[in-house]
Structure formats: structure tokens, C-alpha cells
Coordinates of C-alpha atoms and ligand atoms in Angstrom, one line a residue:
M1 CA -4.2 7.4 105.1
A2 CA -7.2 9.2 104.5
Y3 CA -9.6 9.0 100.9
R4 CA -12.5 10.4 99.8
L5 CA -14.9 8.5 96.9
G6 CA -15.4 10.0 93.8
I7 CA -18.6 8.6 92.2
D8 CA -20.0 9.3 88.8
I9 CA -23.4 7.4 88.4
G10 CA -24.5 7.7 84.6
G11 CA -27.4 5.9 82.6
T12 CA -25.3 2.4 82.0
K13 CA -22.5 2.7 84.4
I14 CA -21.5 3.9 87.4
A15 CA -18.0 4.8 88.0
I16 CA -16.1 4.9 91.7
G17 CA -12.7 6.2 92.4
L18 CA -11.1 6.0 95.3
V19 CA -9.1 9.3 95.6
D20 CA -6.6 10.5 97.7
D21 CA -5.5 13.8 99.5
D22 CA -3.1 14.8 96.3
G23 CA -6.1 14.2 93.9
E24 CA -4.6 10.8 92.8
I25 CA -7.2 8.0 91.8
V26 CA -5.5 5.1 93.7
H27 CA -8.4 2.4 92.3
Q28 CA -11.3 2.8 90.5
G29 CA -14.0 0.3 89.0
K30 CA -17.2 0.3 87.0
F31 CA -20.3 -1.3 87.8
A32 CA -23.6 -1.7 86.0
T33 CA -26.3 0.8 87.0
G34 CA -29.2 -1.4 86.2
E35 CA -27.8 -4.1 88.7
T36 CA -27.4 -1.4 91.4
I37 CA -30.1 1.2 91.0
R38 CA -33.1 -1.1 90.2
S39 CA -36.0 1.6 91.4
Y40 CA -36.4 4.6 93.9
D41 CA -36.6 2.6 96.8
E42 CA -33.7 -0.1 96.1
A43 CA -31.3 3.0 94.9
V44 CA -30.1 3.9 98.4
P45 CA -29.5 0.4 99.6
G46 CA -28.5 -0.7 96.2
L47 CA -26.0 2.1 95.9
G48 CA -24.8 1.6 99.9
G49 CA -24.2 -2.1 99.3
L50 CA -21.8 -1.1 96.4
I51 CA -19.6 1.4 98.2
R52 CA -19.2 -1.0 100.8
S53 CA -18.3 -3.8 98.9
F54 CA -16.1 -1.7 96.9
C55 CA -14.2 -0.5 100.5
E56 CA -14.3 -4.3 101.7
H57 CA -12.6 -5.3 98.7
L58 CA -9.9 -2.6 99.1
G59 CA -9.5 -3.8 102.5
L60 CA -10.6 -0.2 103.5
E61 CA -12.8 0.6 106.7
A62 CA -15.7 3.1 106.7
A63 CA -14.1 5.4 108.8
Q64 CA -11.1 6.0 106.0
I65 CA -13.3 7.5 103.8
R66 CA -14.0 11.1 105.0
S67 CA -16.5 12.0 102.7
I68 CA -18.0 11.1 99.2
G69 CA -19.0 13.4 96.3
I70 CA -21.6 11.4 93.5
G71 CA -22.2 13.0 90.2
I72 CA -25.8 12.4 88.6
P73 CA -27.0 13.3 85.3
G74 CA -29.8 15.5 86.5
V75 CA -30.6 18.6 88.8
I76 CA -30.8 18.9 92.6
D77 CA -32.6 21.1 94.7
Y78 CA -30.0 22.1 97.1
S79 CA -32.4 23.3 99.6
V80 CA -33.5 19.8 100.4
Q81 CA -30.3 18.1 98.6
T82 CA -33.1 15.9 96.7
I83 CA -32.6 15.0 93.0
T84 CA -35.7 17.0 91.5
S85 CA -34.8 15.3 87.8
C86 CA -33.3 12.9 86.5
P87 CA -34.4 11.9 83.1
N88 CA -31.9 9.5 81.8
L89 CA -32.5 7.7 85.6
S90 CA -35.8 8.2 86.6
A91 CA -35.3 6.1 89.4
L92 CA -33.3 8.8 91.2
D93 CA -36.3 11.3 90.5
N94 CA -37.3 13.1 93.9
L95 CA -35.0 11.2 96.0
A96 CA -33.1 13.0 98.7
L97 CA -29.5 10.9 97.6
G98 CA -27.4 12.5 99.7
P99 CA -28.9 12.9 103.0
C100 CA -30.0 9.0 102.6
L101 CA -26.8 7.6 101.8
T102 CA -25.2 9.6 104.4
E103 CA -27.8 8.0 107.0
E104 CA -27.0 4.7 105.6
L105 CA -23.3 4.8 105.5
K106 CA -22.5 6.9 108.3
I107 CA -20.1 9.0 106.1
P108 CA -20.7 12.8 104.2
V109 CA -22.3 12.3 100.9
W110 CA -23.1 15.1 98.9
V111 CA -24.4 15.0 95.1
E112 CA -24.3 17.3 92.2
N113 CA -24.5 17.5 88.5
D114 CA -22.3 15.3 87.0
V115 CA -21.0 17.9 84.2
N116 CA -20.4 20.5 86.8
L117 CA -18.3 17.9 88.7
I118 CA -16.2 17.2 85.2
A119 CA -15.8 21.1 85.0
L120 CA -14.9 21.2 88.8
G121 CA -12.4 18.2 88.5
E122 CA -10.9 19.7 85.0
Y123 CA -10.2 23.1 87.2
H124 CA -8.5 21.8 90.1
Y125 CA -6.5 19.1 88.1
G126 CA -6.5 19.9 84.5
R127 CA -7.4 22.6 82.0
G128 CA -8.2 25.8 83.4
Q129 CA -6.4 25.5 86.6
G130 CA -5.1 29.2 88.2
C131 CA -8.1 30.8 85.9
S132 CA -10.5 32.9 88.0
D133 CA -13.3 32.3 85.8
A134 CA -13.6 29.6 83.3
A135 CA -16.7 27.8 80.9
Y136 CA -16.5 24.3 80.5
I137 CA -18.7 23.0 77.5
F138 CA -19.3 19.1 76.4
V139 CA -20.4 18.6 72.7
G140 CA -21.9 14.9 73.1
T141 CA -25.7 13.4 72.7
G142 CA -26.9 16.9 73.9
I143 CA -24.6 19.9 75.1
G144 CA -23.1 19.9 78.8
C145 CA -21.8 22.9 80.7
G146 CA -20.3 23.5 83.5
L147 CA -19.3 27.2 85.2
I148 CA -16.3 28.2 87.1
L149 CA -16.8 31.9 88.4
N150 CA -14.8 33.6 91.0
K151 CA -12.6 30.5 91.6
D152 CA -15.8 28.5 92.6
L153 CA -18.4 26.5 91.1
Y154 CA -21.5 28.3 90.1
A155 CA -24.6 26.6 90.1
G156 CA -27.2 29.3 90.1
S157 CA -30.2 29.7 92.7
N158 CA -31.8 26.6 92.2
G159 CA -28.6 24.4 90.7
T160 CA -29.8 24.9 87.1
A161 CA -26.9 27.3 86.1
G162 CA -25.0 26.4 82.6
E163 CA -27.9 25.1 80.8
F164 CA -26.1 26.6 78.0
G165 CA -27.8 24.0 75.2
H166 CA -30.6 25.4 75.6
M167 CA -30.2 29.0 75.1
T168 CA -32.3 30.0 72.2
I169 CA -30.4 30.4 69.1
V170 CA -32.9 30.3 65.8
P171 CA -35.9 32.1 66.8
D172 CA -39.1 29.9 66.2
G173 CA -36.5 26.9 65.2
L174 CA -36.3 23.4 65.6
Q175 CA -38.8 21.9 68.5
C176 CA -36.4 20.7 71.3
G177 CA -37.1 18.3 74.2
C178 CA -37.2 21.1 76.6
G179 CA -40.3 22.5 75.5
N180 CA -38.5 25.4 73.9
R181 CA -37.9 26.1 70.0
G182 CA -34.8 26.8 68.4
C183 CA -32.3 25.8 71.5
L184 CA -28.5 25.3 70.5
E185 CA -28.4 21.9 71.3
M186 CA -31.0 21.3 68.2
Y187 CA -28.1 22.4 65.9
C188 CA -24.8 21.6 67.5
S189 CA -24.9 18.2 69.0
G190 CA -24.8 14.4 68.3
K191 CA -28.6 14.6 68.3
A192 CA -29.0 17.7 66.1
L193 CA -26.1 16.0 63.7
T194 CA -28.0 13.1 63.6
L195 CA -31.0 14.5 62.2
K196 CA -29.0 16.4 59.5
A197 CA -27.4 12.9 58.5
Q198 CA -30.6 11.6 58.3
E199 CA -32.1 14.7 56.1
A200 CA -28.9 14.7 53.9
A201 CA -29.2 11.2 53.4
V202 CA -32.6 11.4 51.7
A203 CA -31.8 14.4 49.6
H204 CA -28.6 13.5 48.6
S205 CA -28.5 10.1 48.1
R206 CA -26.0 9.4 51.2
G207 CA -25.9 6.1 53.6
W208 CA -26.1 7.9 56.6
S209 CA -28.3 7.2 59.5
S210 CA -26.0 8.9 62.5
A211 CA -24.2 11.5 63.6
Y212 CA -21.0 9.2 63.6
E213 CA -21.3 8.6 59.7
L214 CA -21.7 12.1 58.7
I215 CA -18.8 13.3 60.7
Q216 CA -16.8 10.2 59.0
A217 CA -18.0 11.4 55.9
G218 CA -17.0 15.2 56.4
R219 CA -13.3 13.7 57.6
E220 CA -13.2 11.8 53.8
G221 CA -14.1 15.4 52.6
D222 CA -17.9 14.7 51.5
P223 CA -18.9 18.1 49.9
V224 CA -22.4 17.6 51.6
A225 CA -21.4 16.5 54.9
L226 CA -18.6 19.4 54.9
P227 CA -21.2 22.3 54.8
I228 CA -23.5 20.5 57.5
L229 CA -20.6 20.5 59.8
E230 CA -19.5 24.1 59.4
E231 CA -22.9 25.5 59.9
S232 CA -23.7 23.2 62.9
F233 CA -20.3 24.5 64.6
R234 CA -21.0 28.2 63.3
Y235 CA -23.9 27.9 65.7
L236 CA -22.0 26.6 68.4
G237 CA -19.7 29.5 67.7
M238 CA -22.5 31.9 68.4
G239 CA -23.3 30.3 71.5
I240 CA -20.1 30.7 72.9
A241 CA -19.9 34.5 71.5
N242 CA -23.2 34.9 73.7
L243 CA -21.9 33.4 76.9
V244 CA -18.6 35.1 76.7
N245 CA -20.1 38.6 76.3
L246 CA -22.5 37.8 79.4
L247 CA -19.6 36.3 81.8
N248 CA -16.0 37.1 80.4
P249 CA -14.3 34.2 80.9
A250 CA -10.5 33.8 80.6
M251 CA -11.1 30.0 79.0
V252 CA -13.5 28.6 77.7
V253 CA -13.0 24.3 77.4
L254 CA -14.5 22.6 74.9
G255 CA -14.9 19.0 75.0
G256 CA -17.2 15.9 74.3
G257 CA -17.5 13.3 71.6
I258 CA -18.6 15.3 68.8
L259 CA -15.6 17.7 69.0
T260 CA -13.1 14.9 69.5
G261 CA -14.9 13.4 66.1
W262 CA -14.7 16.5 64.6
P263 CA -11.9 18.6 65.5
A264 CA -11.9 21.1 62.6
G265 CA -15.1 22.9 64.9
L266 CA -12.7 24.2 67.1
Q267 CA -11.6 26.3 64.2
T268 CA -15.1 27.0 62.8
V269 CA -15.7 28.6 66.7
Q270 CA -12.7 30.8 66.7
D271 CA -13.5 32.2 63.4
V272 CA -16.9 33.0 64.9
L273 CA -15.8 34.3 67.8
R274 CA -13.1 36.6 66.0
S275 CA -15.8 37.9 63.6
S276 CA -18.3 38.6 66.3
L277 CA -17.0 39.2 69.5
R278 CA -15.2 42.9 70.0
E279 CA -11.4 42.7 70.0
I280 CA -11.1 43.1 73.8
F281 CA -12.9 40.0 74.2
W282 CA -11.4 37.6 71.9
R283 CA -7.7 38.6 72.4
H284 CA -7.4 37.2 75.8
L285 CA -9.6 34.5 75.5
Q286 CA -8.2 30.8 75.3
I287 CA -9.8 27.9 74.1
E288 CA -8.8 24.6 75.1
Y289 CA -9.5 21.0 74.8
P290 CA -9.8 19.3 78.4
L291 CA -7.2 17.3 79.8
L292 CA -8.4 14.6 82.0
G293 CA -11.3 12.4 79.9
E294 CA -13.4 10.4 82.3
K295 CA -11.3 10.7 85.3
A296 CA -12.1 14.5 85.5
G297 CA -15.6 13.7 86.8
L298 CA -14.6 11.2 89.8
L299 CA -11.9 14.0 90.9
G300 CA -14.3 16.9 90.8
A301 CA -16.7 14.4 93.0
A302 CA -13.8 14.3 95.1
V303 CA -13.1 17.8 95.4
Y304 CA -16.4 18.4 95.6
A305 CA -17.0 16.3 98.7
R306 CA -14.2 17.9 99.8
S307 CA -15.3 21.1 100.1
K308 CA -18.6 20.2 101.1
A309 CA -17.9 18.1 104.3
A310 CA -15.3 20.9 105.4
G311 CA -17.8 22.4 107.7
W312 CA -19.7 18.7 108.5
S313 CA -19.7 17.2 111.6
Ligands
ZN401 ZN1 -34.3 23.0 74.9

């Protein structure tokens, strides 16, 4: 039996999944990122050692791993397979992780943006299977987005397509970390709701300091929290309406911790879409939750490795 490894490198944890040809994760493990990637110089030997010991522990020989896909929270320059920006894991900045690990392990290794791989995993094994075009949007601390266009992952000319959270939704609005003002991410995300919670705590004498507390208050029907949440998800709805006007996807898959915490946001988004899009756009549009949870990134990485390694020798 031959396998692929799907790997998701996050700021605190590295998840590794051994994936068979049927798309089943037959074994998985989690490891501390800080113990594996201590610095730029140690990243390749650290990850190489981790992958080797993961395989040895399972009694697998290197030859049984056909290829490896890795998701990272950053941007990759495809022309040289180099990570150009990895804000939460700066040890990976400017590292040609794919080629270097390929050399180290003698197994083809491919690296992609983590959210793109989550989208790919959902598309192949979870929500959106069979659609030719689908957008996957995840509202967590920030907003992540992966696009499937014409049945394939769409990464754009420089690998940065799908920066949905940085579309301008309010002219001259709140300052965003990307340098722009009024980005969608500053109005609907964990970061945005934390700012709103802290403002409301002062203005309305509430004990909130985080998005979580604001959402919890909304769940209990707090009259200050409810309109804040409603407004936030209206902005998300506007952003999705823009995306639908541009791309006409058959499905928008909407997930992430903030949506899970405040599922009523899905209805707000649907109301905005219905009132702002022409009927032909929203009548056939499906808005759905993702199905796979954290498995999506590992499966997507394995799918990516399989498709990329098809022409590798
Ligand atoms: Zn921005």
C-alpha cells in the first residue's frame, strides 16, 4: 500500500496525517511547532526529522510515501517554490521549503497556503464535491478564503488569490494590519469583534474583552450585543455579494470559529445576499457549512501532493 502525507503547519501545532489512496486518514499525529521549527536554519532538518520519526513509528519505509503536501499560514512564490511571507511563523520566511525538503527526504514535497488546502480537502471529500466553482470562506481570528474555479484550486498569478478579508468594504474605514483602511476583516472576524466588544464594554458598562464574550452575550439575547453581531455579519454578507457578482460560484462554504459560535450569522448573510443580488444570482446559490473540520487541511494537502507529483520523476 502506498500513502501520501498531508501536513498542516500552524503557529503552535504541526498536524501530520498518513493518507491512503481512498482519501482516508489512517493515522495522524500532532506536534509542537516551536520544538520542530526553531529557526530558519533548523526548519528543514527539524521537519525532515519529524517526518522520518513519524514514518518509523508506523513501521513505514520512505519508499511507501509517494509524495508530501504541506499547508503553511503564508504566501508562496510558485516560480521558485519559496515562502515569501509567513507572518505567524517568520522562521519560514524566504525558505524554499518544498525543494529543500524534497532534497532532504528524497520524496517530492509540495507547499501551499493552508486555507487553499482546506478548501481543496473540502472540495474533494466534504462540501462542494461536483461543483465546478465554489468559494470557501472561514471567519476566525481573521478571514481566510480558498477558491475552486473550473474544478481546480485557483491561486492567482502570484499565489495570493482569495485575499477576501482585505477587500475594501468601508472607504477610509478602520486601519487594517495590511496597510489598507476599511478591509472586511476589520468588520467581521474574531479580531473585529474583539475590538467591538471592548468598545461596547466601555460605552455600555459590560464586562466584555473578547469576541467570545460578545458572542456569548448575543446568545443570551443581550440587547447591546445583538445589533453589533448583526451589523458585523451584514458586512460579511456584502463582501460575499461582491464575490458572487464577480465569480458566480454554485456554492459558498462558510465556516470558521466565529460562524460556529454565532450560527445566526449565516441567516444575516443570506438576508443580505437576497436583498442585494439579482434573483438569478441568489436563486441557485447554495450557502453551506463545511463538513470535515480539521481533517480538511490534511486531506487537501494529500490531494495537492497527489496532483502535483503526477508529473514528478
Ligand atoms: Zn487589510
